Amino acid sequence: MECKNIFILAFQVMPQNIPITFSHKNKTYHATLEQVHGAGNNVWHLMCNNYYLGRLRLSGTMWCFDEKEFHDLADFFGDYLIAWYQ
């Protein structure tokens, strides 16, 4: 939980779009996690080639990904964001 608090503080100071490459179901994606302005400090959109793939958010102490396609990768995406800011 301490890491997530650090993440939220870092995010408040340094908002940006974060590049991410990941594989899912034998396909490699080159995407970005983009801050959703005005939605609090912990909501991100996963975008690939200007296509919306879903919303990542920190709910309490859990990462949630709203789209079913990548739902199982919520912790991976969240941990990636935390590592980016450390």
CSV table of N, CA, C and O in Angstrom, one decimal:
chain,number,residue,atom,x,y,z
A,1,MET,N,0.8,-1.2,0.0
A,1,MET,CA,0.0,0.0,0.0
A,1,MET,C,0.9,1.3,0.0
A,1,MET,O,0.5,2.2,-0.6
A,2,GLU,N,2.0,1.2,0.6
A,2,GLU,CA,2.9,2.4,0.6
A,2,GLU,C,3.3,2.8,-0.8
A,2,GLU,O,3.3,3.9,-1.1
A,3,CYS,N,3.6,1.8,-1.6
A,3,CYS,CA,4.0,2.1,-3.0
A,3,CYS,C,2.8,2.8,-3.7
A,3,CYS,O,3.1,3.7,-4.5
A,4,LYS,N,1.6,2.4,-3.5
A,4,LYS,CA,0.5,3.1,-4.2
A,4,LYS,C,0.4,4.5,-3.7
A,4,LYS,O,0.0,5.4,-4.5
A,5,ASN,N,0.6,4.8,-2.4
A,5,ASN,CA,0.6,6.2,-2.0
A,5,ASN,C,1.7,7.0,-2.6
A,5,ASN,O,1.5,8.1,-3.0
A,6,ILE,N,2.9,6.4,-2.8
A,6,ILE,CA,4.0,7.1,-3.5
A,6,ILE,C,3.6,7.4,-4.9
A,6,ILE,O,3.8,8.4,-5.4
A,7,PHE,N,3.0,6.4,-5.5
A,7,PHE,CA,2.5,6.5,-6.9
A,7,PHE,C,1.6,7.7,-7.0
A,7,PHE,O,1.7,8.6,-7.9
A,8,ILE,N,0.6,7.8,-6.2
A,8,ILE,CA,-0.4,8.9,-6.2
A,8,ILE,C,0.3,10.2,-6.0
A,8,ILE,O,0.0,11.2,-6.8
A,9,LEU,N,1.2,10.3,-5.1
A,9,LEU,CA,2.0,11.6,-4.9
A,9,LEU,C,2.8,11.9,-6.1
A,9,LEU,O,2.8,13.1,-6.6
A,10,ALA,N,3.5,11.0,-6.7
A,10,ALA,CA,4.3,11.2,-7.9
A,10,ALA,C,3.4,11.6,-9.1
A,10,ALA,O,3.7,12.5,-9.8
A,11,PHE,N,2.3,11.0,-9.2
A,11,PHE,CA,1.4,11.3,-10.3
A,11,PHE,C,0.9,12.8,-10.2
A,11,PHE,O,0.7,13.4,-11.2
A,12,GLN,N,0.6,13.2,-9.0
A,12,GLN,CA,0.2,14.6,-8.8
A,12,GLN,C,1.2,15.6,-9.3
A,12,GLN,O,0.9,16.7,-9.8
A,13,VAL,N,2.5,15.2,-9.2
A,13,VAL,CA,3.6,16.1,-9.6
A,13,VAL,C,3.9,16.0,-11.1
A,13,VAL,O,4.2,16.9,-11.8
A,14,MET,N,3.9,14.7,-11.6
A,14,MET,CA,4.4,14.4,-12.9
A,14,MET,C,3.4,13.7,-13.8
A,14,MET,O,3.7,12.6,-14.3
A,15,PRO,N,2.2,14.2,-14.1
A,15,PRO,CA,1.3,13.5,-15.0
A,15,PRO,C,1.9,13.4,-16.4
A,15,PRO,O,2.5,14.4,-16.9
A,16,GLN,N,1.7,12.3,-17.0
A,16,GLN,CA,2.2,12.1,-18.4
A,16,GLN,C,1.5,10.8,-19.0
A,16,GLN,O,0.9,10.1,-18.3
A,17,ASN,N,1.8,10.6,-20.3
A,17,ASN,CA,1.4,9.4,-20.9
A,17,ASN,C,2.6,8.4,-20.9
A,17,ASN,O,3.7,8.8,-21.2
A,18,ILE,N,2.3,7.2,-20.4
A,18,ILE,CA,3.3,6.2,-20.2
A,18,ILE,C,3.3,5.2,-21.3
A,18,ILE,O,2.3,4.5,-21.4
A,19,PRO,N,4.4,5.0,-22.0
A,19,PRO,CA,4.5,4.0,-23.0
A,19,PRO,C,4.6,2.6,-22.3
A,19,PRO,O,5.2,2.4,-21.3
A,20,ILE,N,3.9,1.6,-22.9
A,20,ILE,CA,3.9,0.2,-22.4
A,20,ILE,C,3.9,-0.8,-23.5
A,20,ILE,O,3.1,-0.5,-24.5
A,21,THR,N,4.7,-1.8,-23.5
A,21,THR,CA,4.6,-2.9,-24.4
A,21,THR,C,4.3,-4.2,-23.6
A,21,THR,O,4.9,-4.4,-22.6
A,22,PHE,N,3.3,-4.9,-24.1
A,22,PHE,CA,2.9,-6.1,-23.4
A,22,PHE,C,2.3,-7.1,-24.4
A,22,PHE,O,2.0,-6.8,-25.5
A,23,SER,N,2.3,-8.4,-23.9
A,23,SER,CA,1.8,-9.5,-24.8
A,23,SER,C,0.5,-10.0,-24.1
A,23,SER,O,0.5,-10.2,-22.9
A,24,HIS,N,-0.4,-10.4,-24.9
A,24,HIS,CA,-1.7,-10.9,-24.4
A,24,HIS,C,-2.3,-11.8,-25.5
A,24,HIS,O,-2.4,-11.4,-26.7
A,25,LYS,N,-2.5,-13.1,-25.2
A,25,LYS,CA,-3.1,-14.0,-26.1
A,25,LYS,C,-2.3,-14.1,-27.4
A,25,LYS,O,-2.8,-13.9,-28.5
A,26,ASN,N,-1.0,-14.2,-27.3
A,26,ASN,CA,0.0,-14.4,-28.4
A,26,ASN,C,0.0,-13.1,-29.3
A,26,ASN,O,0.4,-13.2,-30.5
A,27,LYS,N,-0.4,-12.0,-28.8
A,27,LYS,CA,-0.3,-10.8,-29.6
A,27,LYS,C,0.5,-9.7,-28.8
A,27,LYS,O,0.3,-9.6,-27.6
A,28,THR,N,1.4,-9.0,-29.4
A,28,THR,CA,2.2,-7.9,-28.7
A,28,THR,C,1.6,-6.6,-29.0
A,28,THR,O,1.2,-6.3,-30.1
A,29,TYR,N,1.4,-5.8,-27.9
A,29,TYR,CA,0.8,-4.5,-28.1
A,29,TYR,C,1.8,-3.4,-27.7
A,29,TYR,O,2.6,-3.6,-26.7
A,30,HIS,N,1.9,-2.4,-28.4
A,30,HIS,CA,2.7,-1.2,-28.1
A,30,HIS,C,1.7,-0.1,-27.9
A,30,HIS,O,1.1,0.4,-28.8
A,31,ALA,N,1.5,0.3,-26.6
A,31,ALA,CA,0.4,1.2,-26.2
A,31,ALA,C,0.9,2.3,-25.3
A,31,ALA,O,2.1,2.3,-25.0
A,32,THR,N,0.0,3.1,-24.8
A,32,THR,CA,0.3,4.1,-23.8
A,32,THR,C,-0.8,4.0,-22.7
A,32,THR,O,-2.0,3.7,-23.0
A,33,LEU,N,-0.4,4.3,-21.5
A,33,LEU,CA,-1.4,4.5,-20.4
A,33,LEU,C,-1.5,6.0,-20.3
A,33,LEU,O,-0.5,6.7,-20.0
A,34,GLU,N,-2.7,6.5,-20.5
A,34,GLU,CA,-2.8,8.0,-20.6
A,34,GLU,C,-3.7,8.5,-19.4
A,34,GLU,O,-4.8,7.9,-19.2
A,35,GLN,N,-3.2,9.5,-18.7
A,35,GLN,CA,-3.9,10.0,-17.6
A,35,GLN,C,-5.3,10.6,-18.0
A,35,GLN,O,-5.4,11.2,-19.1
A,36,VAL,N,-6.3,10.3,-17.2
A,36,VAL,CA,-7.6,10.9,-17.5
A,36,VAL,C,-7.8,12.1,-16.6
A,36,VAL,O,-7.9,12.0,-15.4
A,37,HIS,N,-7.6,13.3,-17.3
A,37,HIS,CA,-7.7,14.5,-16.5
A,37,HIS,C,-9.1,14.8,-16.0
A,37,HIS,O,-10.1,14.5,-16.7
A,38,GLY,N,-9.2,15.3,-14.8
A,38,GLY,CA,-10.4,15.6,-14.1
A,38,GLY,C,-11.1,14.4,-13.5
A,38,GLY,O,-12.2,14.5,-13.1
A,39,ALA,N,-10.5,13.2,-13.5
A,39,ALA,CA,-11.1,12.0,-13.0
A,39,ALA,C,-10.3,11.5,-11.7
A,39,ALA,O,-10.4,10.3,-11.4
A,40,GLY,N,-9.7,12.4,-11.1
A,40,GLY,CA,-8.9,12.0,-9.9
A,40,GLY,C,-7.5,11.6,-10.3
A,40,GLY,O,-7.1,11.7,-11.5
A,41,ASN,N,-6.7,11.1,-9.3
A,41,ASN,CA,-5.3,10.9,-9.6
A,41,ASN,C,-5.0,9.5,-10.0
A,41,ASN,O,-3.8,9.1,-10.1
A,42,ASN,N,-6.0,8.6,-10.1
A,42,ASN,CA,-5.7,7.2,-10.3
A,42,ASN,C,-6.5,6.6,-11.4
A,42,ASN,O,-6.9,5.4,-11.3
A,43,VAL,N,-6.8,7.3,-12.5
A,43,VAL,CA,-7.6,6.7,-13.6
A,43,VAL,C,-6.8,6.9,-14.9
A,43,VAL,O,-6.3,8.0,-15.1
A,44,TRP,N,-6.6,5.9,-15.6
A,44,TRP,CA,-5.8,5.9,-16.8
A,44,TRP,C,-6.6,5.2,-17.9
A,44,TRP,O,-7.3,4.2,-17.7
A,45,HIS,N,-6.4,5.6,-19.2
A,45,HIS,CA,-6.9,4.9,-20.3
A,45,HIS,C,-5.7,4.2,-21.0
A,45,HIS,O,-4.6,4.8,-21.2
A,46,LEU,N,-6.0,3.0,-21.4
A,46,LEU,CA,-5.0,2.2,-22.2
A,46,LEU,C,-5.3,2.5,-23.7
A,46,LEU,O,-6.5,2.2,-24.1
A,47,MET,N,-4.4,3.1,-24.4
A,47,MET,CA,-4.6,3.4,-25.8
A,47,MET,C,-3.6,2.7,-26.7
A,47,MET,O,-2.4,2.6,-26.3
A,48,CYS,N,-4.0,2.3,-27.8
A,48,CYS,CA,-3.1,1.6,-28.8
A,48,CYS,C,-3.5,2.1,-30.2
A,48,CYS,O,-4.6,1.9,-30.6
A,49,ASN,N,-2.6,2.9,-30.9
A,49,ASN,CA,-2.8,3.4,-32.2
A,49,ASN,C,-4.1,4.3,-32.2
A,49,ASN,O,-5.0,4.1,-33.0
A,50,ASN,N,-4.3,5.1,-31.2
A,50,ASN,CA,-5.4,6.0,-31.0
A,50,ASN,C,-6.7,5.2,-30.8
A,50,ASN,O,-7.8,5.8,-31.0
A,51,TYR,N,-6.6,4.0,-30.4
A,51,TYR,CA,-7.8,3.1,-30.1
A,51,TYR,C,-7.9,2.9,-28.7
A,51,TYR,O,-6.9,2.4,-28.0
A,52,TYR,N,-9.0,3.1,-28.1
A,52,TYR,CA,-9.3,2.9,-26.6
A,52,TYR,C,-9.4,1.4,-26.3
A,52,TYR,O,-10.3,0.8,-26.9
A,53,LEU,N,-8.6,0.9,-25.5
A,53,LEU,CA,-8.6,-0.5,-25.1
A,53,LEU,C,-9.3,-0.7,-23.7
A,53,LEU,O,-9.6,-1.8,-23.4
A,54,GLY,N,-9.4,0.4,-22.9
A,54,GLY,CA,-10.1,0.2,-21.6
A,54,GLY,C,-9.5,1.2,-20.6
A,54,GLY,O,-8.6,2.0,-20.8
A,55,ARG,N,-10.1,1.1,-19.4
A,55,ARG,CA,-9.8,2.0,-18.3
A,55,ARG,C,-9.2,1.3,-17.1
A,55,ARG,O,-9.8,0.3,-16.7
A,56,LEU,N,-8.1,1.8,-16.7
A,56,LEU,CA,-7.4,1.3,-15.5
A,56,LEU,C,-7.6,2.2,-14.4
A,56,LEU,O,-7.5,3.4,-14.6
A,57,ARG,N,-8.0,1.7,-13.2
A,57,ARG,CA,-8.2,2.6,-12.1
A,57,ARG,C,-7.7,1.9,-10.8
A,57,ARG,O,-7.7,0.7,-10.7
A,58,LEU,N,-7.3,2.7,-9.8
A,58,LEU,CA,-7.0,2.2,-8.5
A,58,LEU,C,-8.2,2.4,-7.6
A,58,LEU,O,-8.6,3.6,-7.4
A,59,SER,N,-8.8,1.3,-7.2
A,59,SER,CA,-10.0,1.4,-6.3
A,59,SER,C,-9.6,0.9,-4.9
A,59,SER,O,-9.4,-0.3,-4.7
A,60,GLY,N,-9.4,1.8,-4.0
A,60,GLY,CA,-8.9,1.5,-2.7
A,60,GLY,C,-7.5,1.0,-2.8
A,60,GLY,O,-6.6,1.8,-3.1
A,61,THR,N,-7.2,-0.3,-2.6
A,61,THR,CA,-5.9,-0.8,-2.7
A,61,THR,C,-5.8,-1.8,-3.9
A,61,THR,O,-4.8,-2.5,-4.1
A,62,MET,N,-6.8,-1.9,-4.7
A,62,MET,CA,-6.9,-2.8,-5.9
A,62,MET,C,-6.8,-2.1,-7.2
A,62,MET,O,-7.5,-1.1,-7.4
A,63,TRP,N,-6.1,-2.7,-8.1
A,63,TRP,CA,-6.1,-2.2,-9.5
A,63,TRP,C,-7.3,-2.9,-10.2
A,63,TRP,O,-7.5,-4.1,-10.1
A,64,CYS,N,-8.1,-2.1,-11.0
A,64,CYS,CA,-9.2,-2.7,-11.7
A,64,CYS,C,-9.0,-2.2,-13.2
A,64,CYS,O,-8.7,-1.1,-13.5
A,65,PHE,N,-9.3,-3.1,-14.1
A,65,PHE,CA,-9.4,-2.8,-15.5
A,65,PHE,C,-10.8,-3.1,-16.0
A,65,PHE,O,-11.2,-4.3,-15.9
A,66,ASP,N,-11.5,-2.1,-16.5
A,66,ASP,CA,-12.9,-2.3,-16.8
A,66,ASP,C,-13.2,-3.1,-18.0
A,66,ASP,O,-14.3,-3.6,-18.1
A,67,GLU,N,-12.4,-3.3,-19.0
A,67,GLU,CA,-12.7,-4.0,-20.2
A,67,GLU,C,-12.3,-5.5,-19.9
A,67,GLU,O,-11.2,-5.8,-19.4
A,68,LYS,N,-13.2,-6.4,-20.4
A,68,LYS,CA,-13.0,-7.8,-20.1
A,68,LYS,C,-11.7,-8.4,-20.8
A,68,LYS,O,-11.1,-9.3,-20.3
A,69,GLU,N,-11.4,-7.9,-22.0
A,69,GLU,CA,-10.3,-8.4,-22.8
A,69,GLU,C,-9.0,-8.4,-22.0
A,69,GLU,O,-8.2,-9.4,-22.0
A,70,PHE,N,-8.7,-7.4,-21.2
A,70,PHE,CA,-7.4,-7.2,-20.5
A,70,PHE,C,-7.7,-7.2,-19.0
A,70,PHE,O,-6.8,-6.8,-18.2
A,71,HIS,N,-8.8,-7.6,-18.5
A,71,HIS,CA,-9.2,-7.6,-17.1
A,71,HIS,C,-8.1,-8.3,-16.2
A,71,HIS,O,-7.8,-7.8,-15.2
A,72,ASP,N,-7.6,-9.4,-16.7
A,72,ASP,CA,-6.6,-10.2,-15.9
A,72,ASP,C,-5.2,-9.5,-15.9
A,72,ASP,O,-4.3,-9.9,-15.1
A,73,LEU,N,-5.0,-8.4,-16.6
A,73,LEU,CA,-3.7,-7.7,-16.6
A,73,LEU,C,-3.8,-6.4,-15.7
A,73,LEU,O,-2.8,-5.7,-15.7
A,74,ALA,N,-4.8,-6.2,-14.9
A,74,ALA,CA,-4.9,-5.0,-14.1
A,74,ALA,C,-3.7,-4.8,-13.2
A,74,ALA,O,-3.1,-3.7,-13.1
A,75,ASP,N,-3.3,-5.8,-12.5
A,75,ASP,CA,-2.2,-5.7,-11.6
A,75,ASP,C,-0.9,-5.5,-12.3
A,75,ASP,O,-0.1,-4.7,-11.9
A,76,PHE,N,-0.7,-6.1,-13.5
A,76,PHE,CA,0.4,-5.9,-14.3
A,76,PHE,C,0.5,-4.4,-14.7
A,76,PHE,O,1.6,-3.7,-14.6
A,77,PHE,N,-0.6,-3.8,-15.2
A,77,PHE,CA,-0.6,-2.4,-15.6
A,77,PHE,C,-0.3,-1.5,-14.4
A,77,PHE,O,0.4,-0.5,-14.5
A,78,GLY,N,-1.0,-1.8,-13.3
A,78,GLY,CA,-0.8,-0.9,-12.1
A,78,GLY,C,0.6,-1.0,-11.6
A,78,GLY,O,1.2,0.0,-11.2
A,79,ASP,N,1.2,-2.2,-11.5
A,79,ASP,CA,2.6,-2.3,-11.1
A,79,ASP,C,3.5,-1.6,-12.0
A,79,ASP,O,4.5,-1.1,-11.6
A,80,TYR,N,3.2,-1.7,-13.3
A,80,TYR,CA,4.1,-1.0,-14.3
A,80,TYR,C,4.1,0.5,-14.0
A,80,TYR,O,5.1,1.2,-14.1
A,81,LEU,N,2.9,1.1,-13.8
A,81,LEU,CA,2.8,2.5,-13.5
A,81,LEU,C,3.6,2.9,-12.2
A,81,LEU,O,4.3,3.9,-12.2
A,82,ILE,N,3.4,2.1,-11.2
A,82,ILE,CA,4.2,2.4,-9.9
A,82,ILE,C,5.7,2.3,-10.2
A,82,ILE,O,6.4,3.2,-9.8
A,83,ALA,N,6.1,1.3,-10.9
A,83,ALA,CA,7.6,1.2,-11.2
A,83,ALA,C,8.0,2.4,-12.1
A,83,ALA,O,9.2,2.8,-11.9
A,84,TRP,N,7.2,2.9,-13.0
A,84,TRP,CA,7.6,4.0,-13.8
A,84,TRP,C,8.0,5.2,-13.0
A,84,TRP,O,8.9,6.0,-13.3
A,85,TYR,N,7.2,5.4,-11.9
A,85,TYR,CA,7.4,6.6,-11.1
A,85,TYR,C,8.5,6.5,-10.0
A,85,TYR,O,8.8,7.4,-9.4
A,86,GLN,N,9.0,5.3,-9.8
A,86,GLN,CA,10.0,5.0,-8.7
A,86,GLN,C,11.4,5.3,-9.2
A,86,GLN,O,11.7,5.2,-10.3
